[in-house]
Amino acid sequence: MMRIRLRVLGCPRRTLALIDTARPACPNCRGTGGIAHDYGHPETGEYEGTHWEPCPCSTLWALPLLPLPACLRRTPRGYSNEPPF
């Protein structure tokens, strides 16, 4: 059974889409849709990244409905080199 919800997707253009969500009571992923495996460098043991393994309870199904108008896209109008504070 699909658990459909609305979501705003951002590539290549912001659009409204229907997506399938992960099962909230899944014992494997606990509703996140996948399992993250951290890995490190083989020689130093330093953190190098995370491998994401999708859970079978969720799919990567998405159905784009319509692109958002330019006024709702929240794209910056210009670049400022001023610090944020």
Coordinates of C-alpha atoms in Angstrom, one line a residue:
M1 CA 0.0 0.0 0.0
M2 CA 1.3 3.4 -0.9
R3 CA 1.5 6.2 1.6
I4 CA 1.3 9.3 -0.7
R5 CA 2.1 12.9 0.4
L6 CA 2.8 16.2 -1.2
R7 CA 6.4 17.5 -1.4
V8 CA 8.3 20.3 -3.0
L9 CA 11.2 18.9 -5.2
G10 CA 14.0 21.2 -6.2
C11 CA 15.7 19.8 -9.3
P12 CA 15.9 20.9 -12.1
R13 CA 13.2 23.4 -11.2
R14 CA 11.2 23.7 -8.0
T15 CA 8.0 21.7 -8.5
L16 CA 5.1 20.2 -6.4
A17 CA 5.1 16.4 -6.5
L18 CA 3.3 13.4 -5.1
I19 CA 5.8 11.0 -3.4
D20 CA 5.6 7.7 -1.5
T21 CA 6.8 7.7 2.0
A22 CA 8.4 5.0 4.2
R23 CA 6.3 2.9 6.5
P24 CA 6.5 4.6 10.0
A25 CA 6.4 1.3 11.9
C26 CA 9.2 -0.5 9.8
P27 CA 11.5 -2.3 12.2
N28 CA 14.5 -2.0 9.8
C29 CA 14.5 1.8 9.1
R30 CA 12.2 3.1 11.8
G31 CA 10.3 5.2 9.2
T32 CA 13.4 7.0 7.6
G33 CA 13.3 5.1 4.3
G34 CA 16.8 3.6 4.6
I35 CA 19.7 2.6 6.7
A36 CA 22.9 4.8 6.9
H37 CA 26.2 3.0 7.2
D38 CA 29.2 5.2 8.2
Y39 CA 32.6 4.2 6.9
G40 CA 36.1 5.4 7.6
H41 CA 39.5 5.4 5.9
P42 CA 41.1 1.9 6.0
E43 CA 44.5 3.1 7.2
T44 CA 43.7 6.0 9.5
G45 CA 40.2 5.2 10.6
E46 CA 39.0 8.8 10.0
Y47 CA 35.4 9.3 9.0
E48 CA 35.1 9.5 5.2
G49 CA 31.4 9.4 4.5
T50 CA 28.1 7.6 4.7
H51 CA 26.6 4.9 2.5
W52 CA 22.8 5.0 2.2
E53 CA 21.0 1.7 1.8
P54 CA 17.3 2.1 0.8
C55 CA 14.8 0.1 2.8
P56 CA 12.4 -2.2 0.9
C57 CA 9.4 -0.6 2.8
S58 CA 9.8 2.6 0.7
T59 CA 10.1 3.3 -3.0
L60 CA 11.7 6.1 -4.9
W61 CA 8.4 6.8 -6.6
A62 CA 7.6 10.5 -7.4
L63 CA 5.0 12.1 -9.7
P64 CA 5.7 15.7 -10.5
L65 CA 2.4 17.6 -10.7
L66 CA 3.2 21.2 -11.6
P67 CA 6.1 23.7 -11.5
L68 CA 5.9 26.4 -8.9
P69 CA 5.4 30.0 -10.2
A70 CA 8.5 32.3 -10.0
C71 CA 7.1 34.2 -7.0
L72 CA 7.0 31.0 -4.9
R73 CA 10.4 29.6 -5.8
R74 CA 12.3 31.7 -3.3
T75 CA 15.4 32.0 -5.5
P76 CA 17.8 34.8 -4.5
R77 CA 17.7 37.8 -6.7
G78 CA 21.4 38.7 -6.3
Y79 CA 24.6 37.9 -4.6
S80 CA 25.9 39.8 -1.6
N81 CA 29.4 39.6 -0.2
E82 CA 28.3 41.1 3.1
P83 CA 28.7 38.9 6.1
P84 CA 25.4 37.5 7.6
F85 CA 25.9 39.2 11.0

